[in-house]
Coordinates of C-alpha atoms in Angstrom, one line a residue:
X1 CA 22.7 -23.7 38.9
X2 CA 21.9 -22.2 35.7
X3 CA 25.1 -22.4 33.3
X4 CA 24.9 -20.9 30.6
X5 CA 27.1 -21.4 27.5
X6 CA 27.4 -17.4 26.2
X7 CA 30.7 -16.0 26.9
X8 CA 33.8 -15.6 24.5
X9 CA 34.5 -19.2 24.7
X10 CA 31.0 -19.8 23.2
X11 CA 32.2 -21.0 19.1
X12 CA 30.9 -18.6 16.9
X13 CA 30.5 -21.2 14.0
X14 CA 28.2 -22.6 16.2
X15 CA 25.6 -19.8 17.4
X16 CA 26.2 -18.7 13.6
X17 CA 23.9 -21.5 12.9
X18 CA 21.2 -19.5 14.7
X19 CA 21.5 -16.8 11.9
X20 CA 20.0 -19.8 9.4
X21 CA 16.7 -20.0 10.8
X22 CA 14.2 -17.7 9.0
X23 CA 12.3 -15.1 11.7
X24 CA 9.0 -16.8 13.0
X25 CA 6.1 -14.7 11.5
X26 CA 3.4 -14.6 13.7
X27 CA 0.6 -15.1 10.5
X28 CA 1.9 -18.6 11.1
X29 CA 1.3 -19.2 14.6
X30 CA -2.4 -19.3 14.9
X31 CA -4.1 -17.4 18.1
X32 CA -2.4 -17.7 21.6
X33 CA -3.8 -17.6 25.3
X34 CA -3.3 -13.6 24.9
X35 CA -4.6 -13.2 21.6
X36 CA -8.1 -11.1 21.6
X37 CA -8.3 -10.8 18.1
X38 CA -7.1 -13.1 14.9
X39 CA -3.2 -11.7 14.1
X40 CA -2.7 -10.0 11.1
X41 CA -5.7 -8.0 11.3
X42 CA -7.4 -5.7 13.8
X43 CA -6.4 -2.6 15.9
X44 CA -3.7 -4.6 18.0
X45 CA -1.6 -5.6 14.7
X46 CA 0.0 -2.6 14.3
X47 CA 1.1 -2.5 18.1
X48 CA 2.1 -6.7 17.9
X49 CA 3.7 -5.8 14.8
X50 CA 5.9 -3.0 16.5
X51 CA 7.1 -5.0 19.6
X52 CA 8.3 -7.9 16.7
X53 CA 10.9 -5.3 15.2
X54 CA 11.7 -3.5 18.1
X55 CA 12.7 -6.9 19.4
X56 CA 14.7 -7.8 16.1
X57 CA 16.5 -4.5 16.4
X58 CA 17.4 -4.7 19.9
X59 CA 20.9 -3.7 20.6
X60 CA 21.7 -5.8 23.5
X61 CA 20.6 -8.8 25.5
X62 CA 19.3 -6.2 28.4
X63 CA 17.1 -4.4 25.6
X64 CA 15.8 -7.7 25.0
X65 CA 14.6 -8.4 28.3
X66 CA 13.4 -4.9 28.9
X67 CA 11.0 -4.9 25.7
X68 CA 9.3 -8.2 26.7
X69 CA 8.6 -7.0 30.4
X70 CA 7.5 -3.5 30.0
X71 CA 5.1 -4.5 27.1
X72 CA 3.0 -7.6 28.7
X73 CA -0.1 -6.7 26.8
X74 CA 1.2 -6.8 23.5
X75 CA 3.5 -10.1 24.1
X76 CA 2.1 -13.0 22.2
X77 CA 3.8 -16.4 22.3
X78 CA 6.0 -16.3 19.4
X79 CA 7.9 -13.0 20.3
X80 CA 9.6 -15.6 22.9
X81 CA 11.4 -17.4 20.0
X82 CA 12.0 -14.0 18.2
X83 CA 14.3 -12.9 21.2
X84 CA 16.0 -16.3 21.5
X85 CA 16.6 -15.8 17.8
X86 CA 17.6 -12.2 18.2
X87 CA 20.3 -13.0 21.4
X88 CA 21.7 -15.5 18.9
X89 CA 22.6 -13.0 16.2
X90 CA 24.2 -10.7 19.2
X91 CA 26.0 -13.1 20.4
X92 CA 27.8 -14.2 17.1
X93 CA 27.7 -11.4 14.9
X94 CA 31.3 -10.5 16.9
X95 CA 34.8 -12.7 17.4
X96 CA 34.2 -12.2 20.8
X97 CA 30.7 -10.9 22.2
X98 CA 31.0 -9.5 25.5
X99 CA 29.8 -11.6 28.6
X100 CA 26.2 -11.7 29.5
X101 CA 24.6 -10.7 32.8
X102 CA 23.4 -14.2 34.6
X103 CA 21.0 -12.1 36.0
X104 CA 19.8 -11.0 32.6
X105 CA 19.6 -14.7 31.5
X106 CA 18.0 -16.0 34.4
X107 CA 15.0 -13.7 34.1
X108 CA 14.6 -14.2 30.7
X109 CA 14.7 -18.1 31.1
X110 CA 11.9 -17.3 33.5
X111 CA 9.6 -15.3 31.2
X112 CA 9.9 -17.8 28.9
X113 CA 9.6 -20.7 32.0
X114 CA 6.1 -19.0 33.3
X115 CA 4.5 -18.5 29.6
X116 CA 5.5 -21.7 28.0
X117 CA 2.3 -23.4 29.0
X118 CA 0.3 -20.9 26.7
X119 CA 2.8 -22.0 23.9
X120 CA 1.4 -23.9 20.8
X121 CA 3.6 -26.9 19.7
X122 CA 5.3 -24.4 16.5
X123 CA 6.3 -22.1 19.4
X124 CA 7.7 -24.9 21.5
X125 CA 9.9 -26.5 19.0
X126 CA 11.4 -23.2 17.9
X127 CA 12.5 -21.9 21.5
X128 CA 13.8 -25.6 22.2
X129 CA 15.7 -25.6 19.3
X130 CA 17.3 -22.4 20.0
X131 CA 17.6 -22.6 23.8
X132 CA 19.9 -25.9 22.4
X133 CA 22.0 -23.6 20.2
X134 CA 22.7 -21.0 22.4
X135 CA 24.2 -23.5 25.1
X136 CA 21.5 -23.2 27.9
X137 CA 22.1 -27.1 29.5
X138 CA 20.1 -29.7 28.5
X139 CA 19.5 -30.5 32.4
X140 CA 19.0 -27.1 33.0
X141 CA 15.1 -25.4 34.0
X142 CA 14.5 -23.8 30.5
X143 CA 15.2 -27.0 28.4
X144 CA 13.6 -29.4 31.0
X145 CA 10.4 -26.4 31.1
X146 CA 10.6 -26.8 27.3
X147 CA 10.8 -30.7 26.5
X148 CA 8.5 -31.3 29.4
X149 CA 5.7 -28.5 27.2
X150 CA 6.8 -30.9 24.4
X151 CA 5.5 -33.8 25.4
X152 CA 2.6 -33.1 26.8
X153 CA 1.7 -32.1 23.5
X154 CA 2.6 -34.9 21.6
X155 CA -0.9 -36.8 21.1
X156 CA -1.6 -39.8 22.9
X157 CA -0.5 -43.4 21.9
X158 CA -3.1 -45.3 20.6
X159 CA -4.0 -48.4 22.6
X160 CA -2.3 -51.8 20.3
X161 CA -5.9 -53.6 18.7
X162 CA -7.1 -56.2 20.7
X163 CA -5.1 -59.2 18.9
X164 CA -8.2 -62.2 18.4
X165 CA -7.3 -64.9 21.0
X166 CA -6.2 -67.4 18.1
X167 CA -6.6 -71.7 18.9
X168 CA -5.7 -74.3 17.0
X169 CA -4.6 -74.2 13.1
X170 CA -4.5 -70.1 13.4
X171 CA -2.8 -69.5 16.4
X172 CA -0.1 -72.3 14.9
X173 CA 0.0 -70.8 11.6
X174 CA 0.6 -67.2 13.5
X175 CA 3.1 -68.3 15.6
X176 CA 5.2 -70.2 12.6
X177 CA 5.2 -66.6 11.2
X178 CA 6.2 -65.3 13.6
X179 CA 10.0 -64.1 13.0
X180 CA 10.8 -64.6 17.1
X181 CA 9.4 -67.6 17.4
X182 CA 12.4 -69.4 18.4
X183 CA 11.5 -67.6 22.2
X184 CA 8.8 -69.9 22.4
X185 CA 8.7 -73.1 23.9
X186 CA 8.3 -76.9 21.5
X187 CA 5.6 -77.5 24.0
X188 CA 3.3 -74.5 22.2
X189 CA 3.5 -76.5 18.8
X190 CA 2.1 -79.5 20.5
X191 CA -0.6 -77.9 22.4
X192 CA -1.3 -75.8 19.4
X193 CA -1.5 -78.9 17.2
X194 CA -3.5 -80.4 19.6
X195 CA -6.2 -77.5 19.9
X196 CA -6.6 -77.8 16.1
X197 CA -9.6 -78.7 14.4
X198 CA -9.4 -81.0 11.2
X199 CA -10.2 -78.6 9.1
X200 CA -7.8 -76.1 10.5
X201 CA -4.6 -78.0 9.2
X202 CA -4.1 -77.1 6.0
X203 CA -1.8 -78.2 4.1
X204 CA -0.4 -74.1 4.1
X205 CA -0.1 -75.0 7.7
X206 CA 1.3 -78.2 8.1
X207 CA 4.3 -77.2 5.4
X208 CA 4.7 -74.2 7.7
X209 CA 5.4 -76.8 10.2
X210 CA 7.6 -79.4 8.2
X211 CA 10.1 -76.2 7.2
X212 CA 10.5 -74.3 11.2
X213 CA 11.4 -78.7 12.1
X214 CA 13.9 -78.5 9.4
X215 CA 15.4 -75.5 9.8
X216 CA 16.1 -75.4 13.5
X217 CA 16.9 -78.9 13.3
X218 CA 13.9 -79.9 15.9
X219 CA 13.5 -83.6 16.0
X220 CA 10.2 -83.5 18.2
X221 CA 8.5 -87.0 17.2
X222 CA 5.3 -85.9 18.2
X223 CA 5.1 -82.9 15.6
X224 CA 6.5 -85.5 12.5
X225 CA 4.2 -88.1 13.3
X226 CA 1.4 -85.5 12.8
X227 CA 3.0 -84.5 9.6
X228 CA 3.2 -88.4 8.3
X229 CA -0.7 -88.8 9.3
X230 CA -1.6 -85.6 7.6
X231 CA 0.1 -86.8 4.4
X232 CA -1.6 -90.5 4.9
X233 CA -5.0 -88.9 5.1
X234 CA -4.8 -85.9 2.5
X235 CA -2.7 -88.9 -0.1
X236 CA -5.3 -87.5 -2.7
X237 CA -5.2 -83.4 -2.5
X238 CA -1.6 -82.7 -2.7
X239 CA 0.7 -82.8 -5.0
X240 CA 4.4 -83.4 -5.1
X241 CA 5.2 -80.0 -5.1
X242 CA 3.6 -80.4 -1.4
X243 CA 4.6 -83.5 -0.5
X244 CA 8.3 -82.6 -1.1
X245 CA 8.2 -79.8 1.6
X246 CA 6.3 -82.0 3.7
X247 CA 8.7 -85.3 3.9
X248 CA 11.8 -82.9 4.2
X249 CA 12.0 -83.2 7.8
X250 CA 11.7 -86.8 8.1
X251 CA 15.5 -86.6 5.9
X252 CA 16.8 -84.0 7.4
X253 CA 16.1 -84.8 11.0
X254 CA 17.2 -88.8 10.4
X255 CA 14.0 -89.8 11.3
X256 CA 11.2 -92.5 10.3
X257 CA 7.8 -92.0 11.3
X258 CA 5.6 -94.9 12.7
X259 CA 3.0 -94.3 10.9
X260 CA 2.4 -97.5 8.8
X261 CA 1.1 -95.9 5.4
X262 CA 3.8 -93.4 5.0
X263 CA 5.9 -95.2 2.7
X264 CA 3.3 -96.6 0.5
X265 CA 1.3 -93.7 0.3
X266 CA 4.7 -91.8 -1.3
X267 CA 5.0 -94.2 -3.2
X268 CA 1.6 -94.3 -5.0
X269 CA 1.9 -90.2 -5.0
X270 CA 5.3 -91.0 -6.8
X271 CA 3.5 -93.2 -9.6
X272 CA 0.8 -90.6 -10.1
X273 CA 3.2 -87.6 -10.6
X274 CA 6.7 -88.5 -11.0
X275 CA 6.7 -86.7 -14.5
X276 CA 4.3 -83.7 -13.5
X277 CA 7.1 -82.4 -11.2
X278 CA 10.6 -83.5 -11.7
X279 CA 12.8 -81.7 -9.4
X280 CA 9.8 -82.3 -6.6
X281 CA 10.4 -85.7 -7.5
X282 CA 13.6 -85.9 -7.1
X283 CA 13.7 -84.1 -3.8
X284 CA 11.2 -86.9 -2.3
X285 CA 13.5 -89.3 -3.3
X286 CA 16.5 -87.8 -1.4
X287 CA 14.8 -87.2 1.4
X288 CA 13.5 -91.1 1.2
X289 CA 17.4 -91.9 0.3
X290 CA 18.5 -90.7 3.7
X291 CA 16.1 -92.2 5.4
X292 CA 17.2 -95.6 3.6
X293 CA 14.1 -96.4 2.3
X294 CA 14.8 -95.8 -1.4
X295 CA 11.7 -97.1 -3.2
X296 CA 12.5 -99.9 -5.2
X297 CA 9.3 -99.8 -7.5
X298 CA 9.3 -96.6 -8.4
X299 CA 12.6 -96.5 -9.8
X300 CA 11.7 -98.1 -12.8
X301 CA 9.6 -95.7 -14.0
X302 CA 11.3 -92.3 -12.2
X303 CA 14.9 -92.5 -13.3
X304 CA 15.3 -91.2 -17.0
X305 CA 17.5 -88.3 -18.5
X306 CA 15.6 -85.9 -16.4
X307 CA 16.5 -87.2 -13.3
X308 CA 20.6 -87.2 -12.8
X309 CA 21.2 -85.5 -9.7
X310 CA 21.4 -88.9 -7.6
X311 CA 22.2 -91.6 -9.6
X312 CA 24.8 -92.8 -7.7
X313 CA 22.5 -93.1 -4.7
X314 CA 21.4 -96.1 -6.7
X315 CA 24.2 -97.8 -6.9
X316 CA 25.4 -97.4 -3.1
X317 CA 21.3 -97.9 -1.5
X318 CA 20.3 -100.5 -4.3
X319 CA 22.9 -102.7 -5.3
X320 CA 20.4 -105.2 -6.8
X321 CA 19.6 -102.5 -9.0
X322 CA 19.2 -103.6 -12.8
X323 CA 16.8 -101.4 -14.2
X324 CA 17.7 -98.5 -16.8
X325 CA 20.8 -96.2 -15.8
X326 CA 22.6 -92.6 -17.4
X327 CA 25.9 -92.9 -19.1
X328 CA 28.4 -92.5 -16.5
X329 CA 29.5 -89.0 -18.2
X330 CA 25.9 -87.7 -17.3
X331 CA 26.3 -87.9 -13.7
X332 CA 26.3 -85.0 -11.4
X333 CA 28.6 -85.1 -7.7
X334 CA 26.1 -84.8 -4.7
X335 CA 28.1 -83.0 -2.4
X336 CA 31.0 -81.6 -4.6
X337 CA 31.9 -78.9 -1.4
X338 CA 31.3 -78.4 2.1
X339 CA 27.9 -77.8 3.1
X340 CA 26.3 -74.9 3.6
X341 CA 26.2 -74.7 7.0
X342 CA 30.0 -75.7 7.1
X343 CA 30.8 -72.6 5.1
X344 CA 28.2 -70.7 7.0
X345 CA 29.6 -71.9 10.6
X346 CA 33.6 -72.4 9.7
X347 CA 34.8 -69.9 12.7
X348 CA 33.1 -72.2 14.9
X349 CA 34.6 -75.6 13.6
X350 CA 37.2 -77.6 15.0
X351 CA 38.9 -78.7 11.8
X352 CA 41.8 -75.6 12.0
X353 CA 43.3 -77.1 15.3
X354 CA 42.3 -80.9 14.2
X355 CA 44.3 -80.0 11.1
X356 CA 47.2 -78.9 13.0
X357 CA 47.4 -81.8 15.5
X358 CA 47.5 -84.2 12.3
X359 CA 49.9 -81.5 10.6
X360 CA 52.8 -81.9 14.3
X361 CA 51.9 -85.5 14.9
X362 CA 51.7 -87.4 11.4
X363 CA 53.8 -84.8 9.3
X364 CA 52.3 -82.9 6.0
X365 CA 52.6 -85.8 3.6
X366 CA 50.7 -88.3 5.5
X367 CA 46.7 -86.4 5.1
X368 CA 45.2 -84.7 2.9
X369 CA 41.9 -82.4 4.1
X370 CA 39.2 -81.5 2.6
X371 CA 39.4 -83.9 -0.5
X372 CA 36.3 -84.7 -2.9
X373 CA 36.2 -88.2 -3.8
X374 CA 34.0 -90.3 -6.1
X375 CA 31.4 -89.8 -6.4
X376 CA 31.5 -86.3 -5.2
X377 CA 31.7 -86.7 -1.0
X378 CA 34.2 -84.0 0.8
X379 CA 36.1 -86.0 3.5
X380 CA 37.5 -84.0 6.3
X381 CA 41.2 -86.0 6.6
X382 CA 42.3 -88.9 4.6
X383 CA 44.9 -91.3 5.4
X384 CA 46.7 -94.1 3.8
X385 CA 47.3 -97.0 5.5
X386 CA 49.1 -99.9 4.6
X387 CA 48.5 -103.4 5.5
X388 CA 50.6 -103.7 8.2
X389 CA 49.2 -100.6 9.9
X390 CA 51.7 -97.8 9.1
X391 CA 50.7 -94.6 7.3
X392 CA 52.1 -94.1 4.5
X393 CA 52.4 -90.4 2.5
X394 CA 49.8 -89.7 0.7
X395 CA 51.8 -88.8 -2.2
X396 CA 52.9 -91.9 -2.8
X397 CA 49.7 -93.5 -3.0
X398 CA 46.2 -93.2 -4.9
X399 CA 43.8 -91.6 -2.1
X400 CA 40.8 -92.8 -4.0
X401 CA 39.3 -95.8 -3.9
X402 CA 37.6 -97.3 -7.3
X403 CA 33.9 -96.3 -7.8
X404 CA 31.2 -97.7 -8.2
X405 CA 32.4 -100.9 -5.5
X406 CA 30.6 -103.3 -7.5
X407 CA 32.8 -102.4 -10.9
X408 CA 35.7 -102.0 -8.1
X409 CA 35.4 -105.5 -7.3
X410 CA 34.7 -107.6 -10.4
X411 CA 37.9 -105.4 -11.7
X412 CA 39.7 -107.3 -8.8
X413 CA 38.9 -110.5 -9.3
X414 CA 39.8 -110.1 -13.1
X415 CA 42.9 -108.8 -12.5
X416 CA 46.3 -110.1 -11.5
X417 CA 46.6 -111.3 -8.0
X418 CA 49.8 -110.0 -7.8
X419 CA 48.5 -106.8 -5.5
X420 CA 51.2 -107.1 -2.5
X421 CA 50.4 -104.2 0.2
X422 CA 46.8 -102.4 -1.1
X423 CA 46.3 -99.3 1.0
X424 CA 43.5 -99.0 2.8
X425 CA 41.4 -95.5 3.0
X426 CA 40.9 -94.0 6.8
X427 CA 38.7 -90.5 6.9
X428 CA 38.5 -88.8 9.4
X429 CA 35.5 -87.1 10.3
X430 CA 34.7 -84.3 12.2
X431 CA 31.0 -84.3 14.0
X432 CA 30.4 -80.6 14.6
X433 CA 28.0 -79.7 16.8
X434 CA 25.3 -78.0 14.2
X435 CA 25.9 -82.0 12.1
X436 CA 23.6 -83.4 14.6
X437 CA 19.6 -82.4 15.3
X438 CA 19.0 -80.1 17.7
X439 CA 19.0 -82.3 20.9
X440 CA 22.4 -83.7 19.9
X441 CA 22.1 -87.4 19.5
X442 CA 20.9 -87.9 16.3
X443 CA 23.0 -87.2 13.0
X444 CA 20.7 -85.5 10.4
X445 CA 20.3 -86.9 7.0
X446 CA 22.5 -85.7 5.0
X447 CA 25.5 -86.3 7.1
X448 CA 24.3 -90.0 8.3
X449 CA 24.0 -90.2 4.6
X450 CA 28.0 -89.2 3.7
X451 CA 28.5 -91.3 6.4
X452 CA 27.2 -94.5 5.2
X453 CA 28.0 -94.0 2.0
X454 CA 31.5 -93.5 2.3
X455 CA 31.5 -96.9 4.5
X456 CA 29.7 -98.6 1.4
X457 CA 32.8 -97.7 -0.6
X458 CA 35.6 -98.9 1.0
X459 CA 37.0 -96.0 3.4
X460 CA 37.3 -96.8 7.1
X461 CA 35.7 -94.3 8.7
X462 CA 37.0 -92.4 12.1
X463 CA 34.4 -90.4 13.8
X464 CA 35.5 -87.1 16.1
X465 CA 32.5 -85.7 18.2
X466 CA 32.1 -82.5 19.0
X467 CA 31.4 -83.8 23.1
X468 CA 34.9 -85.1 23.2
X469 CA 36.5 -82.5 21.1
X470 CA 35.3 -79.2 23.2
X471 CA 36.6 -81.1 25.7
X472 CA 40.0 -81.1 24.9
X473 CA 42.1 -78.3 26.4
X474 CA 44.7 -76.6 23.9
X475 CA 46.8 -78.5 21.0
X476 CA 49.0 -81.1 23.5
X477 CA 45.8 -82.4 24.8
X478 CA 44.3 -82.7 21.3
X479 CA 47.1 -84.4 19.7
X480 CA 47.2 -86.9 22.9
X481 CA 43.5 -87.6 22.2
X482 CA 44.0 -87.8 17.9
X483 CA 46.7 -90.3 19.3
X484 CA 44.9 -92.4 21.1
X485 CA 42.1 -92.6 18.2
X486 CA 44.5 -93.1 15.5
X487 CA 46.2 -95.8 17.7
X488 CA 43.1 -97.7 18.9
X489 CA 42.8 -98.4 15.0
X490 CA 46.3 -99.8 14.7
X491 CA 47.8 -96.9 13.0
X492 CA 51.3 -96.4 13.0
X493 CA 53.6 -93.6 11.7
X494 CA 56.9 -92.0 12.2
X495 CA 60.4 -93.8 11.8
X496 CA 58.9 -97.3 13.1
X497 CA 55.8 -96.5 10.7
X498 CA 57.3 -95.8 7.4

């Protein structure tokens, strides 16, 4: 049923809008299915010309309707929007314009329903526009006659170009750039790697791959063993810039390739460029650090003022160390704040509720959280401990352990041996989810790193996985299970504790 939106409830700030749009001349409408001869010009002009103004001074919608039917021979297309444009002004040039006929609505919506096919796209846009204003339903048979003209005069959609079917190097290059490539499957790398000529891998391509393993945290051994042979082979065409981009998975994911020649060929490409490319240099040599294969050799000639950023590596990897060092006052902390992805990922970490188990079952004085200690390693939760297993506040004691452990202990044995109760160091730390590569097993670098390192120091270290931490179900359960950890350790703490 046609509804129609014209009577006094009709808002006249609305159809007002109608009174906006400038008349349609028909000059601009080009020639129409009824059009004998060019508008503007010729014998029929004038008469075309009269039906457009007795149409804009129609007094009525009826008048409307009777000047379009009882002229069909000088109609042309655009007269349609001029009496849509017309019933408009009528209709709000009052408070409140008197009711229409339906029957007067109806045929019109017809005239214009049985010409619109002769309509050009100008003429179609115009009467939609209007038919939209004036309230005729979106649903109803002039608007659906209208949109239906409309888009069978919209051109065609050009067929998408034939994409080349692209093998090997190209279709792996394409596919790393692709921004959605995270839909498709690790087993397209490897067949794409596998498809690949020799001299499709380029070293554009093979960093390409090194970066999408790093940054999704894929540790697919089959993919870094192709980077470690491609390094091996092209030793003499890249240079550390490269190679720094290419070994940064093998940190990152915690993993060592097979691939015999890897760590002598980085270690010849270190002698031949360590001074071409400092901060590439030094970015090898952290990725080699977590990996725990801190060339020995090479540090002779690549630590100098230039390189400060992981001295203390040194000192924790290479105890046998004697070569040149930095004043103590020139080293930078490696990790001085939470990582990035611990910042990035904080609404989905356990520390809040691990924080307030410790926080109802130790008491505030007995942790601290998120503390930095030498030589610049966050710890999740510190406790001390005394000897006889009870922790103590932490308050009381010095939560850090001397640094470097080497100056730590020739300090002790210098020293009185009147020491009576030395607090031991217990961190707690928290193995989120997004610490470990993607399949879950495997710690990546850096945190494997923090790990050992902290060990090498002194503190005791506590690990809290992720697997057994979702498990838990609400705080009593989590403080049952931080219970249980704390008192597999032989921690003890409350009134019996100290």
């Amino acid at each position: 049923m046609l509804r129609v939106l014209l009577s006094a409830q009709t808002s006249p700030a609305r159809l007002s809008g109608l009174l906006l749009i400038p008349p349609v001349q028909p000059c601009c409408l080009g020639l129409s299915k009824w059009a004998d001869r060019p508008l503007g010009g010729g014998p029929s002009a004038g008469p075309v010309q009269g039906l457009q103004r007795l149409l804009e001074q129609a007094k009525s919608p009826g008048e409307l309707l009777r000047w379009l039917g009882q002229n069909p021979t000088k109609v042309r297309v655009h007269h349609y929007s001029v009496a849509l444009r017309r019933l408009g002004q009528l209709l709000g040039s009052r408070p409140r314009p008197p009711p229409v006929e339906q029957a007067t609505l109806q045929d019109l919506s017809q005239l214009i329903i049985r010409n619109c096919p002769s309509f050009d796209i100008h003429t179609i846009h115009v009467c939609l526009h209007l038919a939209v204003l004036l309230g005729f339903p979106s649903d109803g048979p002039l608007v659906c006659a209208l949109e239906q003209e409309r888009r069978l005069r919209l051109p065609p959609k050009p067929p998408p170009p034939l994409q080349p079917l692209l093998r090997g190097g190209q279709g792996l290059e394409a596919a790393l750039s692709c921004p959605r490539f995270l839909r498709y499957p690790r087993q397209h790398l490897i067949s794409s790697l596998a498809e690949a000529r020799p001299e499709e891998l380029t070293p554009h391509v093979m960093v390409l791959l090194a970066q999408h393993l790093a940054r999704h945290r894929l540790r697919e051994p089959q993919l870094l063993e192709a980077i470690a042979h491609f390094l091996v082979v092209q030793e003499t065409q890249l240079s550390s810039k490269v190679v720094q981009k290419l070994v940064l998975p093998f940190g990152r994911l915690n993993y060592l390739p097979l691939e015999q020649q890897f760590m002598p060929c980085l270690e010849r490409i270190l002698a031949r460029e360590a001074g071409v490319a400092p901060l590439a240099t030094v970015n090898i040599l952290m990725s080699l650090c977590q990996l725990r294969c801190l060339p020995f050799r090479a540090l002779h000639f690549v630590f100098s003022p230039g390189f400060i950023n992981y001295i203390s590596a040194v000192e924790l990897e290479l105890p046998g160390y004697r070569g040149p060092r930095l004043p103590r006052r020139q080293q930078v902390p490696i990790f001085p704040q939470p990582l990035i992805t611990d910042r990035a990922r904080c609404k989905y970490s356990h520390k809040d509720i691990v924080a307030e188990g410790l926080r109802q079952l130790l008491g505030e004085e007995k942790y601290r959280q998120d503390l930095t200690v030498p030589p610049g390693y966050c710890t999740d939760f510190l406790l001390c401990v005394g000897s006889s297993g009870a922790v103590l506040p932490v308050r009381t004691q010095d939560p850090f352990l001397p640094y470097p452990p080497r100056s730590c202990l020739q300090g002790q044995a210098a020293s009185s041996p009147t020491t009576r109760d030395p607090a031991q160091r217990v961190v707690l730390v928290l193995r989120e989810r997004w610490h470990f590569c993607r399949d879950g097993r495997v710690l990546l670098g850096s945190r494997a790193l923090r790990e050992r390192h902290l060990g090498l120091m002194g503190y005791q270290l506590l690990p809290l996985p992720f697997e057994e931490l979702e498990s838990q179900r609400g705080l009593p359960q989590l403080k049952s299970y931080l219970r249980q950890k704390l008192q597999a350790l032989g921690l003890r703490w409350g009134p019996e504790g100290g």
